[in-house]
Amino acid sequence: MANTNRQLILHSRPKGLIAPSDLQLAEASTPALADGQALARVKYISIDPTMRIWMAADSYLPAVAIGEVMRAFGFAEVVESRHKDFKKGDKVVGLTGLQDYTLIDVADKRGSFQKVPPVPFISDTAFLGVLGINGLTAYFGMMEIAKPQKGETLVVSAAAGATGSIAGQIGKIHGCRVVGIAGGPEKCRWLLDDLGFDAAIDYKQPDWKDKFAAATPKGVDIDFENVGGEIMHSVLDRMNLHGRVVLCGLISGYTKEDPGLASFVMVLVKRLRVQGFIILDYTHRYMEAATQLGKWKMFGKLKDRETIVEGLEKAPEAINMLFTGANIGKLLVKV
Ligand SMILES: NC(=O)c1ccc[n+]([C@@H]2O[C@H](COP(=O)([O-])OP(=O)(O)OC[C@H]3O[C@@H](n4cnc5c(N)ncnc54)[C@H](OP(=O)(O)O)[C@@H]3O)[C@@H](O)[C@H]2O)c1
């Protein structure tokens, strides 16, 4: 085991995309373990849009403090243990932070680390994507808020991303007509050819709004909203009376001072039900959701894809990739 622990420290709060000076690489010693502690080697880090929120200001969690290791969710393997619940070789997911090694402490009452069970045919990285935060978010957003019915039209924005791709497939499983909105022909091809979406609209084409109208001839019953801004505005325009809007994310605003939210006029005129949610609300039901997602995956009803960036030092660039759309499916850093 190495004695040094590389860490990415929050040095300044970003304006727009993350600048190299905002997150700086530093080296610390790996800690000597006290009773009740375990040390785990971080293998993969989940790159999530919310990291940009955590860097900027208090939200549903306090902002990361300047000088702290950047908060991140990751997959790690225990290399040394004096903790009663974890032994060497155990695989865990939890808030590892952007670093090589993470400490698991019995005093952490939040239970930030969960052991990952060995499941045949399921890769370690699936626990950060389709069976992790993204799959769980898609599951609860669809099953608890959208409640999809056969024959309804579901629109998903950021549809070729980690969360959107799963939400759309859950819509297909429930018999919806699923229309994905994504940036670029490769993403749209993946949605149509591999994931079985009924239509995929490339919002980077100038005529995308006409194509979107043509792809939703019966209007829109459910908006699984990941983006906000102009895209959300265009979807709300095509909503049917009493439609449901699952407000999962508003990524187009995360790097802006003024997030430019869609107009509420359509919420009024179309009598829409708009519900925001944060996946932490459903912590007590993760096992139920992961079991169902795992079954769908094993029976080939859910497909996933990963974009993997190599090297802890590349994590800041990787976070920016979410905002330039350079990922397809789940974005991970291999440490
Ligand atoms: N509520 C919750 O608890 C929860 C949990 C997890 C995630 N989320 C939210 O879910 C959304 C997706 O997150 P994810 O982790 O699955 O990321 P992701 O979709 O895998 O990656 C983000 C994607 O967003 C799209 N995007 C970025 N900026 C955009 C813009 N200005 N206009 C249109 N599209 C843009 C890009 O795809 P294109 O190439 O298509 O532009 C990019 O690939 C985010 O809003 C996130 O905050 C919410």
mmCIF file of C-alpha atoms and ligand atoms in Angstrom, residues 46-51 53 60 133-138 157-165 181-184 187-188 191 201-204 224-231 246-256 276-282 286 319-331, ligand 1:
data_model
loop_
_atom_site.group_PDB
_atom_site.id
_atom_site.type_symbol
_atom_site.label_atom_id
_atom_site.label_comp_id
_atom_site.label_asym_id
_atom_site.label_seq_id
_atom_site.Cartn_x
_atom_site.Cartn_y
_atom_site.Cartn_z
ATOM 1 C CA SER A 46 -18.854 8.697 -10.124
ATOM 2 C CA ILE A 47 -18.820 12.026 -11.943
ATOM 3 C CA ASP A 48 -22.107 13.781 -11.251
ATOM 4 C CA PRO A 49 -23.533 17.203 -12.201
ATOM 5 C CA THR A 50 -24.309 17.821 -8.539
ATOM 6 C CA MET A 51 -20.550 18.088 -7.858
ATOM 7 C CA ILE A 53 -23.500 22.475 -7.256
ATOM 8 C CA TYR A 60 -29.595 20.129 -0.292
ATOM 9 C CA ILE A 133 -27.486 6.887 -7.922
ATOM 10 C CA ASN A 134 -28.515 7.249 -11.574
ATOM 11 C CA GLY A 135 -30.543 4.064 -11.808
ATOM 12 C CA LEU A 136 -32.174 4.764 -8.444
ATOM 13 C CA THR A 137 -32.991 8.337 -9.465
ATOM 14 C CA ALA A 138 -34.542 7.175 -12.732
ATOM 15 C CA SER A 157 -34.096 15.340 -21.749
ATOM 16 C CA ALA A 158 -30.358 14.584 -21.458
ATOM 17 C CA ALA A 159 -31.702 11.244 -22.655
ATOM 18 C CA ALA A 160 -28.341 9.691 -23.540
ATOM 19 C CA GLY A 161 -26.911 10.417 -20.105
ATOM 20 C CA ALA A 162 -26.666 8.120 -17.097
ATOM 21 C CA THR A 163 -30.063 8.997 -15.595
ATOM 22 C CA GLY A 164 -32.041 9.851 -18.722
ATOM 23 C CA SER A 165 -31.121 6.655 -20.557
ATOM 24 C CA ILE A 181 -33.797 14.718 -26.476
ATOM 25 C CA ALA A 182 -30.003 14.586 -26.729
ATOM 26 C CA GLY A 183 -27.074 16.412 -28.279
ATOM 27 C CA GLY A 184 -25.636 14.911 -31.471
ATOM 28 C CA LYS A 187 -26.304 9.834 -28.940
ATOM 29 C CA CYS A 188 -29.544 9.809 -30.929
ATOM 30 C CA LEU A 191 -31.228 5.811 -28.144
ATOM 31 C CA ILE A 201 -34.336 14.505 -31.225
ATOM 32 C CA ASP A 202 -30.933 16.121 -31.655
ATOM 33 C CA TYR A 203 -31.434 19.527 -30.048
ATOM 34 C CA LYS A 204 -28.248 20.813 -31.685
ATOM 35 C CA PHE A 224 -38.688 13.604 -17.173
ATOM 36 C CA GLU A 225 -36.750 16.846 -16.954
ATOM 37 C CA ASN A 226 -32.974 16.810 -16.618
ATOM 38 C CA VAL A 227 -32.008 20.011 -18.389
ATOM 39 C CA GLY A 228 -34.273 23.036 -17.846
ATOM 40 C CA GLY A 229 -33.973 26.267 -19.847
ATOM 41 C CA GLU A 230 -35.054 26.368 -23.478
ATOM 42 C CA ILE A 231 -35.414 22.587 -23.755
ATOM 43 C CA VAL A 246 -40.638 15.006 -12.970
ATOM 44 C CA LEU A 247 -38.149 17.703 -12.055
ATOM 45 C CA CYS A 248 -34.995 15.636 -11.750
ATOM 46 C CA GLY A 249 -32.353 18.179 -12.741
ATOM 47 C CA LEU A 250 -31.725 21.516 -14.432
ATOM 48 C CA ILE A 251 -28.205 20.996 -15.730
ATOM 49 C CA SER A 252 -28.310 23.806 -18.278
ATOM 50 C CA GLY A 253 -28.334 26.271 -15.353
ATOM 51 C CA TYR A 254 -25.674 24.791 -13.066
ATOM 52 C CA THR A 255 -22.764 26.726 -14.582
ATOM 53 C CA LYS A 256 -24.694 29.994 -14.966
ATOM 54 C CA GLY A 276 -38.970 18.029 -7.769
ATOM 55 C CA PHE A 277 -37.142 15.325 -5.826
ATOM 56 C CA ILE A 278 -33.689 14.460 -4.526
ATOM 57 C CA ILE A 279 -32.660 10.828 -4.508
ATOM 58 C CA LEU A 280 -31.623 11.084 -0.841
ATOM 59 C CA ASP A 281 -35.380 11.213 -0.054
ATOM 60 C CA TYR A 282 -35.584 7.514 -0.931
ATOM 61 C CA TYR A 286 -32.700 1.704 -2.263
ATOM 62 C CA ILE A 319 -16.789 17.088 -14.409
ATOM 63 C CA ASN A 320 -16.721 19.674 -17.203
ATOM 64 C CA MET A 321 -17.483 16.927 -19.743
ATOM 65 C CA LEU A 322 -20.979 16.685 -18.255
ATOM 66 C CA PHE A 323 -21.621 20.296 -19.225
ATOM 67 C CA THR A 324 -20.190 20.022 -22.751
ATOM 68 C CA GLY A 325 -22.033 16.753 -23.354
ATOM 69 C CA ALA A 326 -18.840 14.734 -23.952
ATOM 70 C CA ASN A 327 -20.165 11.655 -22.115
ATOM 71 C CA ILE A 328 -22.528 8.947 -23.319
ATOM 72 C CA GLY A 329 -24.128 7.032 -20.472
ATOM 73 C CA LYS A 330 -22.439 6.971 -17.063
ATOM 74 C CA LEU A 331 -19.315 9.114 -16.680
HETATM 75 N N1 LIG B 1 -32.737 14.714 -8.373
HETATM 76 C C1 LIG B 1 -31.731 13.899 -8.091
HETATM 77 O O1 LIG B 1 -31.611 13.338 -6.994
HETATM 78 C C2 LIG B 1 -30.708 13.647 -9.148
HETATM 79 C C3 LIG B 1 -29.784 12.588 -9.032
HETATM 80 C C4 LIG B 1 -28.887 12.374 -10.082
HETATM 81 C C5 LIG B 1 -28.898 13.236 -11.194
HETATM 82 N N2 LIG B 1 -29.794 14.267 -11.238
HETATM 83 C C6 LIG B 1 -29.858 15.187 -12.367
HETATM 84 O O2 LIG B 1 -30.074 14.432 -13.542
HETATM 85 C C7 LIG B 1 -29.514 15.127 -14.645
HETATM 86 C C8 LIG B 1 -28.596 14.171 -15.408
HETATM 87 O O3 LIG B 1 -27.524 13.805 -14.554
HETATM 88 P P1 LIG B 1 -26.566 12.588 -14.934
HETATM 89 O O4 LIG B 1 -25.679 12.354 -13.780
HETATM 90 O O5 LIG B 1 -27.359 11.472 -15.486
HETATM 91 O O6 LIG B 1 -25.675 13.235 -16.077
HETATM 92 P P2 LIG B 1 -25.640 12.816 -17.614
HETATM 93 O O7 LIG B 1 -27.010 12.975 -18.168
HETATM 94 O O8 LIG B 1 -24.952 11.522 -17.760
HETATM 95 O O9 LIG B 1 -24.686 13.941 -18.216
HETATM 96 C C9 LIG B 1 -25.135 15.229 -18.355
HETATM 97 C C10 LIG B 1 -25.698 15.473 -19.774
HETATM 98 O O10 LIG B 1 -26.476 16.660 -19.755
HETATM 99 C C11 LIG B 1 -26.519 17.207 -21.042
HETATM 100 N N3 LIG B 1 -26.368 18.671 -20.953
HETATM 101 C C12 LIG B 1 -25.420 19.353 -20.269
HETATM 102 N N4 LIG B 1 -25.603 20.684 -20.426
HETATM 103 C C13 LIG B 1 -26.681 20.831 -21.242
HETATM 104 C C14 LIG B 1 -27.365 21.954 -21.775
HETATM 105 N N5 LIG B 1 -26.975 23.215 -21.524
HETATM 106 N N6 LIG B 1 -28.431 21.733 -22.583
HETATM 107 C C15 LIG B 1 -28.850 20.467 -22.854
HETATM 108 N N7 LIG B 1 -28.243 19.359 -22.367
HETATM 109 C C16 LIG B 1 -27.175 19.536 -21.575
HETATM 110 C C17 LIG B 1 -25.353 16.607 -21.822
HETATM 111 O O11 LIG B 1 -25.889 15.763 -22.823
HETATM 112 P P3 LIG B 1 -26.218 16.303 -24.317
HETATM 113 O O12 LIG B 1 -25.064 15.932 -25.172
HETATM 114 O O13 LIG B 1 -27.454 15.587 -24.653
HETATM 115 O O14 LIG B 1 -26.351 17.790 -24.200
HETATM 116 C C18 LIG B 1 -24.614 15.755 -20.808
HETATM 117 O O15 LIG B 1 -24.077 14.579 -21.351
HETATM 118 C C19 LIG B 1 -28.795 16.346 -14.076
HETATM 119 O O16 LIG B 1 -29.628 17.468 -14.179
HETATM 120 C C20 LIG B 1 -28.588 15.980 -12.621
HETATM 121 O O17 LIG B 1 -28.465 17.095 -11.780
HETATM 122 C C21 LIG B 1 -30.682 14.482 -10.236
#
